[in-house]
Every structure is written in C-alpha cells, then in structure tokens.
Amino acid sequence: MKSKFLLFSLLITFLLSIEGYAQTGVKVNGKVSDAKGEGIPGVNIKVKGGKTGALTDGSGSYTITVPNAQSVLQFSFIGFDPQEFTVGTKSEINVTLKETQNELDQVVVVGYGTSKKKDLTGSISSISKENLNLGGVTANVAQAIQGRASGVQVTQASSAPGGNTIIRIRGGNSIKSTNEPLYVVDGFITDIGQTISPSDIEDIQILKDASATAIYGARGANGVILITTKRGKAGKSVVEFESYYGTQRIKSKPDLMNATDYKAIANAKAIEQGNPPEYTAADLASTTNTDWFDLATRNASVQSHNLNISGGNEDTRISISGNYFGQIGALKKTDFDRYSGRFNIDHKVSKRFTVGANAYAARSFSQYKTYDGNIVPSNVLYGIMFTSPAIAPYNADGTYARRNGKDNPLAWLLEPTNDRYNNRITANIFGDLQIIDDLTLHVSGGTEFSATKEGTYLPMTLVSGEKVKGQASVNELNTTRNLFETYLTYKKVFNDVHSFTAVGGFSYQFDQNERHFTQVQKFTTDKYLYNNLAGGAERIGAISYKGEDIRYAYFGRLNYAFKGKYLATFTFRNDVSSIFSSKKRLGYFPSGSLAWRVSDEAFMKDNKIFSNLKVRAGYGETGNDRVPPYTYMATYAPNGVSLGEGSDFYGALVANRLPYENLLWETNSQFDAGVDMGFLKDRLTVTADYYRKRTRSLLLDMPTEQIYGFSTQLINGGTIQNQGIELSINSRNIETDNMTWSTTLNIAYNKQKAIDLNGRPYIISQTANPDGSVPAADFSKLEVGKELSQLYGYVYDGVVKTGETYTPQPLSKPGDPKYKDLDGDGLITSSDRQILGNAYPHYVMGFNNSFTYKGFELGVFFQGAFGADLYNMNRLLLETYTGTAALQRWTPQNNNTDVPRNGYFTSKYGGYINSRFVEDASYVKLKNLSLGYNIPTSKIGFLKGVSNAKIYFTAQDLFTITKYTGSDPEVSSNNNGSDPTSANLRAGLDFNAYPAYRSFTLGLKLNF
C-alpha cells in the first residue's frame, strides 16, 4: 500500500513538474502607448516578484518571456502611473499609460543636486521641453522661455538675426554690472548658456530666490537658469528628426513722404529761414522717387533641422544630436547661420560607480550691423529712414548714386563687409561613486572655449573708403574657462520620520580672456577684403589684451524633513575671487528657508478644498562679481607725444583708471514668502510668492576732483531695492480619452527703487544725438526713491500759435515748439524737466492654452508687459524730416496743429527729449499660435518603421495689442549687451532698431 502511494506521489510530482515546465517560457508581446496612442520607448516591464524584465523599443513595442500564466507584468515609466496585468491566456498585451497627475513627485534639478517638487522650500520655476517656445525665430534659450515663468522678464531688444535678448529675474539689481542670470548647463557653469540650441533641451529650472541661488554665492544675485539637455534612455535606439521652414514678414513700414512732398517741404523750410531753396527747378522736375525702406528690406526666411539619436542599455546610454539654424534677415545682408552638435553619454561601470561626459560644439556666422542710437553712416537704419527720397539709388552706369559728396544708404548697407564668426566648445566629464549606501561622491571637470572673429572691410566703392583706399580690420576675442567641482551627497532617513540630505563641496574656476585687434588701410584692391592685412600700406590701430581671473569656493547645503511635512533648507557658500584685491576677495553667502506641508496634517485629511497646501519662507544673501579683472587696480595704456613737426615721437604709459583696493562684489539680500496650492486633486494648482531684495555695495562711478586727472572713480556705494508679487496658475480643464484642454497663466509685478546712491541725489545719463546739428542730451534720471531708466525731459505743450505771446519763451516764433513752465519762474529752463516715464515694465504676463482632440493639437500663447514707456526717437525724426507726419507741420495756413514748423533742433527753449515722443509701450502679443496633427503611422503603409509622425504650423507674433506707434514695443536700442551701464540706466529708447517681423513656419517631426 505504501509502495503504491509512493508511486502515485511520484507520478503527481512528475505531472506537476511537466505542467510547470510547459508553462515556463510563455512569450508575451505588445505595445505601450500614451493617451494619444504614441508608443513610449524605454518603458520598464518586470515580472512581479521575479527578476525577469524588458524595455520597450523606440516604437513602444516589447517582447518578454514569463514563467507561467499566473505571472503579473508591471509596467512603469517616469512621468506615468504604473500598471499591472496578469498574463493568463494572452500572448499579446497592449497597454496605455496615463501621465502621472501628481506633479509633486516629479524630480527637478537644483544647484548641485536634485529634489522632488514637494520637498522644495525655495522659489523655482520649471519649464519642460513641451512648454518651450519652439519654431519660428527661436534661436536661443531666452526666446524659448519668454512668458513661460512668473517673475522672469524676457525682452527681444533687437529683432536682428542673432540679435540681443535680455533676461531679468525679479528686476535689475545693478547699475554698473550686468543683470543677466547665471547659466548652468548639465552642471557646467557657462557664459554661453543662452546661445545653445533650444532643440537640445530636456527641461529648464529657474532659481529665483536666495534660498535656491545662494549655493552659487557670488554669482547668484541675478538668478540662476539650470538647463538639462536630452540624454539617452535604455532600450532600442530612438531617432528623432524635426525640420521646419518659414517665412518672415515685416510688421509695419514707416509712413514716408514721396519725393514731391519732401522737396516742397525742404524748400519751404529753407525759404522760411532766409536761405535759398535746397532743390532747384531741375530737381523739382525730376521723377526720382526712392523708397529706401523697400529697397533695403525683403521677405525673409527661417529654417531649422534637428536630428537626435539616443539609446542604450541598463549600463550605457548615449544621446547624439545635430542642429542647423539659419535665418535670412528682413534687412538685406543681415543673415545668420548656426551649426551645432551635442554628445552626452552615461555609463554604469559598476553597481556603485557611474561616469559620463557631455560635449557641445557650435559654429555661427552672422553679417552684423549697428542698430543702436547713433547717427554714423554705418548705422544703416538711420540712413534708410531719414534720407531724401529725391535721391536715386543708382547712376546710369550702375554705380551707387551720391548727393553732396555722400554715399546713399543702400550703398552703406550692401557694400561694406561686416562678418562675425564664432566657434564654441564645451566639454566636461563626471563621475559618481556611491561610497556607502547613503553617501555619494561626485567629481566633474571641464573646459569651455569661445573664439570670435570679426572681420570688416570698407571698400573703395564708398566715399569714405575711397579716401583711405580701403580699410580692413580683424578683431579676435578668445575666452577660455576651466572648471573643476566635487561634492559629497549624504541621504538618510531615520525611523521613517527624519530625512536628511546634506551636500558639501568645492569649486575651482579659471577664466582667461584675450583680444587681438588690427586695423590697416591703403590697399591696391578690394578683392581680399579683411583676409590680407599685409596688403594694407598703413597700419592705423593695434590692440592686444590678456586677462585672467580665478575663483574658488566651498559650499554646503542641508535639507531636513520631519515626517515629510516640516521642511528646512540651509545653504552656505564661501567665495574667493581674484577679480578683487587680496583685502576683499573673501565673501560669505548664507541662506535658510522653511516650508510646511499643511495638507499632510491630520486635521486636513477630510478637507474638501485643498489637495495640496504648502507655505514657504526664506532669506539669504547672494553676490554679483561680474566686473572685468583688475578693475580695482590702476591700469595703464600706451600713449605718446611729438613735440613738433620733425620731432621724435616719445612713447609712454599713461594711467587710465584710478585704483580702489577696497572694491568688492555687490551683495544681494532677499526675503521670499510663498504658498503652493492644489485643488480638485491637483487639477488646479496655484503658486504665489512675495519677495523683497536689496542690493547693497553697488558698483558706482563716483565723481572725483579733477586734481586726480580723472572725472570718476569706480567704488562701492548705494542700495537698490526690488519687491514684487508673482502668481502662477495651472489647470487641466478637460481630460477625456479624445480631448484635453489645459491652461497656464503667470503674472508678476515688480517695483524697483534706489534706496541710496552713496550720497548723490540722482544720476543723469545722456542719449546719443539724433541729428548732426545738436549734441547729446540728458535722457534718463535715476534718483533716490525712484527706479532705473526713468525717461527725463520737458513737457511738450503744442506749438506757438499765430499771434500768440508765450511769456516763458519770449524769443519764440509762431510754429516753434512750446513747453510747460513747471517751476513757475516764468522761463523755460532745465529746471522745467520732469520724469516722463519708465523704461522697465511693472507687470509681465504669459497665458497659454493647449488643446488636443484625437490626433489634433492646438496651442495659443499670449505674452505681455505693462507699465513701461519708450522714447520714440524714430517718430521725432520722421515728424521732422521724411515722415508723412511732417506734412502736418505748422504753417501760416495750417495753424491748428501740434507739429512744429521745423522740428525741435533749432528752438532756443526746451529740447528734443520731451513728452511728445514718450509713448506707452504696454502690450499683449499673440506670441505663438500652433496647430499640429499626429499622423496615424500604423495606418499608412509608406510610414512603416516610423513610430510617430507630426506635422505642424506655427505663427509667431501674429498680432500685437498696443498703443505704441513704433515698429515693436519690446525694442530697446541701448540694450546692446556690451555695455551694462547703458542697458541699466539708458533703456527705453527706440532709435534705428531692426524692423520687427512676424513668422509663419511649417514643420515636421518624425520618430523612428
């Protein structure tokens, strides 16, 4: 009996083992897609409780072998809710993952580390690649983020291809130094962060308050922009290709007079002043009628082509990308091209050791011009706008026509050569070693090199070039940065209650700048342009320069959380900089912040209002050390003298700056208080912040006694304050299988004022003269209690009428401009000037709506700024000379007008900086309108192998709602980027600016 039972047991065991064997090796395949039906590459698939796993390929497809029918498959991917499925009898399991709605668990990059959103105690704005402004004329990072983050003002100061874009985070802090933020790309502190290809970006974090930026110490005062570029993911290689091409049309053309009217007014003005007519009878009979603006401009184009290849396995992941961006300017001979490439690699050497490398290279070429506020012939916009239409562009033989011995503006636009080449390389390597389970060592080192070459040639086809027999120059500027950083990160949770993250590290940076400039003239031919300087018989200028500076720092940060509800962050950085003297090189920058996750409290569990509620507060100090090396020292320049004709030349070195050994960095102290709220299970989220920051020890040029041989000396003194409110609202209005609608609104208010100017009551800055007959005039005024770049001048009160006696202007004639006597002394003097407006907006706004319906996508993005003014100097000159507004000028027959008879330059009273040309520059733009369609590739045979395909149309700057009468209310001619003082104190000028345009692009995205 026992033997039968034993045989029976063995039989059952054998059969069960056969069944188990039969079930081993069940093969399952399928596809993992998102809500739009697009395959998701790199999804992690595991057998629950086992070690078997797989990853989806580039199209989202997978194959896995499971032990048996009872096996449970787990599907997980960052940013999506995980799902589980029992295999059963299915051999194909297709899965649709939903995006994770709890954004609080998302990991964001912070200075020297990462953090979950819910654990942040500082003020940080996050922008993902899906929310960047891409397409159209998005050539740099600043354009990509405009309007996307509260408290971040982005201004397109120049519309020229490759033109200057300005970023201000919570207002400007400095007068003498730059107010641009610090850029950190993949952990590397860079000076070229704004110019990288936006197509390479995965996400951007903008650190705004001192709690977030203090870990960057002496360079964090203006905020920090952290950029993470795209990296490879484990799984089948993914190929992404995007290409777009578009046209660009100038928004508005100035209203210019025809030649007949222009000649009639010019002659009338000459006769009124007792001079002979400017145009003879033969001139008046001429039919020449030149529209210089039409001749100089064109319908432009823009294109971009980007290819990214990424992939890898669990140990090695690679991403390679290449991009071409090209723009043909709306103004002739103002083109821009950029080629760039990026290579990122991450390799897991062992379980505890990971290494990686990042490399970026770019080459750009531009044909640059001068677009700032001056009237030199090379500033082509000035000639185009204000040259007589009675001049022909060409002679009968095809050469450029001249008048009164001067070249016409078309010749100045097309004949000179102004080329700028730039080569940039950034490369860094890093390693992460997990020393023990809770302690990781990070080491990184890299270099950045930028070489710029500017070549110019003034040909003999121009009058000025003919006089010197051709003139060439080459200006080379090279910058090198070497950066080494290392830090330890310790993470530990005790008793599931106390959570610590501590970071401590060291940073060393060496920068070198070089410049070589040579200018020669007297050539025998124009053929070689600037490529044969030895061919010039006379050298007229040579400059060489080399500067070096070293910075090193120790930094640390401690994050503590109690039960995940009570959060604290403390940061400290100790900076040393060779930019300052040995007495003042050391700086300390601490910060601290606290946060309370109120929604996690027991008493909030049953509340029906908040799904998330966190309050934050922090205070800290940061610095701004961005001034040239050796600024604290007395520097010298070559000079010399000749005692008379035939005398020898005696060379010498002459001091060009007074020393100030106590010079140090500006220090910014900032308080921030904020609240993060979520409603309806976080379908509606709101973030609000209040901040107040003060910058003390301002870098200021202070007047000195002439006995020292200099009019000013750079010292530290004065305080500027910025305070404001930021509000960001995100909502997911509709979420169904076929349709979604989401909305994002951000709006910020900033008020700036000077607390102290080191005892000075005010600082007045001048603008360039708009006409050769007058000098530069006072333009802006900074005074205690007021803000930077306040427009300052006379209050215009119309024209003196026929028969009118205006007592404050006793020598005025009918038709002269009239100004208000504000001080009541009975005369128009400089004391009658007042603040006429302010250049920087008080409010900035971004408003975006995104819609999807089945395969269609629609994005509508508005961007705006309010409370700013512009001085429209173009309008001043158009009204005086070439614009149709001049037809309304005062004459004895046209007494009912506010347009003077002969402009503002001949008046003995007031000045051309007056209220008539100060205009409200508030605006709202339809910045981006995009319509896309996701092509169902699986249903189209010839798209086999393409996992995703999308075609889209984008319109940029489609329309602008504004009262401003100029080309564009964003422009600021003094914000050229090379002179921080001009940008900070003389903003708000519209003069000779590049014409603004709107763009229409058609694009295609393909994933393989």
Tab-separated table of N, CA and C in Angstrom, residues 584-671:
chain	number	residue	atom	x	y	z
A	584	LYS	N	39.830	92.090	-0.195
A	584	LYS	CA	38.376	91.985	-0.350
A	584	LYS	C	37.958	90.771	-1.178
A	585	ARG	N	38.768	89.763	-1.247
A	585	ARG	CA	38.465	88.629	-2.115
A	585	ARG	C	37.519	87.612	-1.494
A	586	LEU	N	37.345	87.690	-0.196
A	586	LEU	CA	36.586	86.668	0.509
A	586	LEU	C	35.154	87.131	0.734
A	587	GLY	N	34.188	86.261	0.408
A	587	GLY	CA	32.782	86.588	0.626
A	587	GLY	C	32.033	85.409	1.209
A	588	TYR	N	31.027	85.713	2.028
A	588	TYR	CA	30.216	84.673	2.659
A	588	TYR	C	28.763	84.878	2.253
A	589	PHE	N	28.120	83.787	1.822
A	589	PHE	CA	26.760	83.894	1.320
A	589	PHE	C	25.891	82.785	1.926
A	590	PRO	N	25.184	83.091	3.003
A	590	PRO	CA	24.324	82.094	3.655
A	590	PRO	C	22.862	82.252	3.215
A	591	SER	N	22.086	81.221	3.434
A	591	SER	CA	20.634	81.307	3.227
A	591	SER	C	19.950	80.236	4.062
A	592	GLY	N	18.685	80.470	4.356
A	592	GLY	CA	17.869	79.498	5.070
A	592	GLY	C	16.415	79.640	4.676
A	593	SER	N	15.708	78.535	4.623
A	593	SER	CA	14.280	78.579	4.279
A	593	SER	C	13.551	77.445	4.969
A	594	LEU	N	12.271	77.682	5.237
A	594	LEU	CA	11.408	76.712	5.905
A	594	LEU	C	10.137	76.532	5.092
A	595	ALA	N	9.576	75.347	5.177
A	595	ALA	CA	8.304	75.079	4.500
A	595	ALA	C	7.470	74.118	5.346
A	596	TRP	N	6.173	74.260	5.228
A	596	TRP	CA	5.231	73.426	5.981
A	596	TRP	C	4.184	72.894	5.019
A	597	ARG	N	4.160	71.557	4.862
A	597	ARG	CA	3.145	70.921	4.017
A	597	ARG	C	1.873	70.745	4.853
A	598	VAL	N	1.064	71.769	4.843
A	598	VAL	CA	-0.134	71.811	5.677
A	598	VAL	C	-1.109	70.712	5.276
A	599	SER	N	-1.159	70.418	3.998
A	599	SER	CA	-2.132	69.433	3.513
A	599	SER	C	-1.844	68.029	4.022
A	600	ASP	N	-0.658	67.778	4.554
A	600	ASP	CA	-0.333	66.460	5.097
A	600	ASP	C	-0.704	66.311	6.565
A	601	GLU	N	-1.200	67.386	7.167
A	601	GLU	CA	-1.591	67.315	8.568
A	601	GLU	C	-2.894	66.530	8.724
A	602	ALA	N	-3.025	65.890	9.880
A	602	ALA	CA	-4.221	65.075	10.137
A	602	ALA	C	-5.497	65.896	10.054
A	603	PHE	N	-5.441	67.139	10.531
A	603	PHE	CA	-6.654	67.948	10.522
A	603	PHE	C	-7.070	68.391	9.115
A	604	MET	N	-6.196	68.125	8.088
A	604	MET	CA	-6.540	68.487	6.714
A	604	MET	C	-7.008	67.288	5.893
A	605	LYS	N	-7.007	66.101	6.491
A	605	LYS	CA	-7.310	64.896	5.718
A	605	LYS	C	-8.702	64.928	5.093
A	606	ASP	N	-9.654	65.460	5.817
A	606	ASP	CA	-11.034	65.441	5.333
A	606	ASP	C	-11.449	66.743	4.668
A	607	ASN	N	-10.493	67.668	4.462
A	607	ASN	CA	-10.889	68.937	3.846
A	607	ASN	C	-11.232	68.703	2.379
A	608	LYS	N	-12.179	69.443	1.874
A	608	LYS	CA	-12.664	69.268	0.507
A	608	LYS	C	-12.207	70.407	-0.400
A	609	ILE	N	-11.256	71.198	0.074
A	609	ILE	CA	-10.800	72.345	-0.716
A	609	ILE	C	-9.411	72.076	-1.299
A	610	PHE	N	-8.459	71.783	-0.431
A	610	PHE	CA	-7.071	71.641	-0.861
A	610	PHE	C	-6.700	70.178	-1.060
A	611	SER	N	-6.096	69.886	-2.203
A	611	SER	CA	-5.424	68.600	-2.380
A	611	SER	C	-3.943	68.743	-2.072
A	612	ASN	N	-3.462	69.978	-2.056
A	612	ASN	CA	-2.083	70.257	-1.672
A	612	ASN	C	-2.019	71.677	-1.127
A	613	LEU	N	-1.299	71.847	-0.043
A	613	LEU	CA	-1.099	73.180	0.523
A	613	LEU	C	0.247	73.196	1.234
A	614	LYS	N	1.118	74.069	0.747
A	614	LYS	CA	2.436	74.226	1.359
A	614	LYS	C	2.751	75.708	1.447
A	615	VAL	N	3.243	76.138	2.595
A	615	VAL	CA	3.694	77.516	2.766
A	615	VAL	C	5.203	77.516	2.934
A	616	ARG	N	5.851	78.568	2.393
A	616	ARG	CA	7.304	78.642	2.385
A	616	ARG	C	7.761	80.027	2.812
A	617	ALA	N	8.948	80.120	3.370
A	617	ALA	CA	9.572	81.401	3.666
A	617	ALA	C	11.081	81.199	3.723
A	618	GLY	N	11.817	82.165	3.198
A	618	GLY	CA	13.267	82.033	3.197
A	618	GLY	C	13.958	83.372	3.106
A	619	TYR	N	15.211	83.371	3.516
A	619	TYR	CA	16.033	84.580	3.457
A	619	TYR	C	17.462	84.157	3.185
A	620	GLY	N	18.180	84.976	2.399
A	620	GLY	CA	19.571	84.652	2.127
A	620	GLY	C	20.282	85.770	1.409
A	621	GLU	N	21.569	85.551	1.182
A	621	GLU	CA	22.398	86.536	0.513
A	621	GLU	C	23.139	85.894	-0.655
A	622	THR	N	23.240	86.658	-1.741
A	622	THR	CA	23.998	86.242	-2.911
A	622	THR	C	24.821	87.431	-3.384
A	623	GLY	N	25.680	87.203	-4.386
A	623	GLY	CA	26.555	88.268	-4.840
A	623	GLY	C	26.571	88.416	-6.337
A	624	ASN	N	27.192	89.499	-6.778
A	624	ASN	CA	27.399	89.764	-8.207
A	624	ASN	C	28.821	90.278	-8.375
A	625	ASP	N	29.693	89.440	-8.947
A	625	ASP	CA	31.097	89.810	-9.112
A	625	ASP	C	31.474	89.988	-10.571
A	626	ARG	N	30.488	90.156	-11.422
A	626	ARG	CA	30.785	90.178	-12.854
A	626	ARG	C	31.237	91.563	-13.318
A	627	VAL	N	32.488	91.842	-12.991
A	627	VAL	CA	33.184	93.023	-13.490
A	627	VAL	C	34.499	92.543	-14.087
A	628	PRO	N	35.116	93.315	-14.980
A	628	PRO	CA	36.361	92.867	-15.607
A	628	PRO	C	37.481	92.679	-14.589
A	629	PRO	N	38.436	91.796	-14.879
A	629	PRO	CA	39.589	91.632	-13.991
A	629	PRO	C	40.382	92.932	-13.861
A	630	TYR	N	41.067	93.075	-12.743
A	630	TYR	CA	41.975	94.189	-12.472
A	630	TYR	C	41.244	95.527	-12.301
A	631	THR	N	39.930	95.482	-12.122
A	631	THR	CA	39.179	96.724	-12.001
A	631	THR	C	39.600	97.523	-10.775
A	632	TYR	N	40.062	96.857	-9.744
A	632	TYR	CA	40.446	97.549	-8.516
A	632	TYR	C	41.818	98.210	-8.625
A	633	MET	N	42.543	97.903	-9.715
A	633	MET	CA	43.912	98.383	-9.856
A	633	MET	C	43.974	99.604	-10.772
A	634	ALA	N	45.073	100.347	-10.673
A	634	ALA	CA	45.366	101.399	-11.638
A	634	ALA	C	45.979	100.734	-12.868
A	635	THR	N	45.284	100.769	-13.978
A	635	THR	CA	45.796	100.157	-15.199
A	635	THR	C	46.360	101.241	-16.117
A	636	TYR	N	47.196	100.816	-17.064
A	636	TYR	CA	47.912	101.762	-17.911
A	636	TYR	C	47.711	101.403	-19.378
A	637	ALA	N	47.796	102.439	-20.207
A	637	ALA	CA	47.641	102.263	-21.645
A	637	ALA	C	48.762	103.022	-22.349
A	638	PRO	N	49.185	102.567	-23.522
A	638	PRO	CA	50.256	103.262	-24.240
A	638	PRO	C	49.789	104.616	-24.751
A	639	ASN	N	50.684	105.569	-24.706
A	639	ASN	CA	50.401	106.906	-25.205
A	639	ASN	C	51.734	107.522	-25.608
A	640	GLY	N	51.700	108.668	-26.189
A	640	GLY	CA	52.946	109.307	-26.591
A	640	GLY	C	52.703	110.711	-27.095
A	641	VAL	N	53.801	111.411	-27.371
A	641	VAL	CA	53.693	112.798	-27.800
A	641	VAL	C	54.855	113.115	-28.747
A	642	SER	N	54.564	114.000	-29.684
A	642	SER	CA	55.583	114.556	-30.562
A	642	SER	C	55.625	116.049	-30.300
A	643	LEU	N	56.826	116.595	-30.060
A	643	LEU	CA	56.961	117.990	-29.648
A	643	LEU	C	56.841	118.970	-30.808
A	644	GLY	N	56.811	118.488	-32.014
A	644	GLY	CA	56.660	119.381	-33.151
A	644	GLY	C	56.950	118.657	-34.443
A	645	GLU	N	56.741	119.353	-35.558
A	645	GLU	CA	56.967	118.724	-36.851
A	645	GLU	C	58.421	118.328	-36.992
A	646	GLY	N	58.639	117.096	-37.338
A	646	GLY	CA	60.000	116.601	-37.466
A	646	GLY	C	60.593	116.094	-36.183
A	647	SER	N	59.874	116.287	-35.072
A	647	SER	CA	60.383	115.837	-33.784
A	647	SER	C	60.191	114.339	-33.626
A	648	ASP	N	61.015	113.724	-32.808
A	648	ASP	CA	60.843	112.312	-32.494
A	648	ASP	C	59.550	112.105	-31.705
A	649	PHE	N	59.047	110.891	-31.819
A	649	PHE	CA	57.848	110.509	-31.056
A	649	PHE	C	58.293	109.875	-29.744
A	650	TYR	N	57.764	110.381	-28.645
A	650	TYR	CA	58.139	109.878	-27.334
A	650	TYR	C	56.987	109.043	-26.769
A	651	GLY	N	57.209	107.751	-26.677
A	651	GLY	CA	56.170	106.864	-26.168
A	651	GLY	C	56.171	106.806	-24.649
A	652	ALA	N	55.012	106.464	-24.106
A	652	ALA	CA	54.885	106.397	-22.652
A	652	ALA	C	53.688	105.525	-22.294
A	653	LEU	N	53.606	105.193	-21.021
A	653	LEU	CA	52.430	104.529	-20.466
A	653	LEU	C	51.717	105.530	-19.575
A	654	VAL	N	50.391	105.596	-19.762
A	654	VAL	CA	49.587	106.562	-19.014
A	654	VAL	C	48.472	105.819	-18.295
A	655	ALA	N	48.259	106.161	-17.019
A	655	ALA	CA	47.187	105.532	-16.250
A	655	ALA	C	45.835	105.896	-16.860
A	656	ASN	N	44.950	104.911	-16.952
A	656	ASN	CA	43.613	105.192	-17.479
A	656	ASN	C	42.506	104.873	-16.473
A	657	ARG	N	42.912	104.631	-15.199
A	657	ARG	CA	41.898	104.361	-14.187
A	657	ARG	C	42.516	104.578	-12.813
A	658	LEU	N	41.721	105.137	-11.906
A	658	LEU	CA	42.165	105.301	-10.527
A	658	LEU	C	42.002	103.982	-9.779
A	659	PRO	N	42.950	103.623	-8.914
A	659	PRO	CA	42.805	102.370	-8.153
A	659	PRO	C	41.815	102.541	-7.001
A	660	TYR	N	41.231	101.408	-6.609
A	660	TYR	CA	40.370	101.391	-5.421
A	660	TYR	C	40.453	99.989	-4.847
A	661	GLU	N	41.390	99.789	-3.924
A	661	GLU	CA	41.678	98.451	-3.422
A	661	GLU	C	40.568	97.877	-2.568
A	662	ASN	N	39.642	98.712	-2.111
A	662	ASN	CA	38.544	98.213	-1.283
A	662	ASN	C	37.335	97.766	-2.110
A	663	LEU	N	37.498	97.744	-3.434
A	663	LEU	CA	36.387	97.320	-4.299
A	663	LEU	C	36.011	95.872	-3.995
A	664	LEU	N	34.709	95.607	-3.913
A	664	LEU	CA	34.232	94.243	-3.668
A	664	LEU	C	32.924	94.017	-4.418
A	665	TRP	N	32.453	92.776	-4.342
A	665	TRP	CA	31.238	92.423	-5.079
A	665	TRP	C	29.997	93.044	-4.446
A	666	GLU	N	29.000	93.222	-5.298
A	666	GLU	CA	27.699	93.663	-4.813
A	666	GLU	C	27.040	92.508	-4.066
A	667	THR	N	26.340	92.819	-2.992
A	667	THR	CA	25.673	91.791	-2.185
A	667	THR	C	24.172	92.004	-2.224
A	668	ASN	N	23.470	90.923	-2.516
A	668	ASN	CA	22.017	90.966	-2.638
A	668	ASN	C	21.396	90.167	-1.500
A	669	SER	N	20.556	90.821	-0.695
A	669	SER	CA	19.822	90.154	0.388
A	669	SER	C	18.371	90.022	-0.031
A	670	GLN	N	17.815	88.821	0.080
A	670	GLN	CA	16.460	88.608	-0.426
A	670	GLN	C	15.614	87.807	0.565
A	671	PHE	N	14.396	88.304	0.770
A	671	PHE	CA	13.386	87.582	1.538
A	671	PHE	C	12.293	87.124	0.586
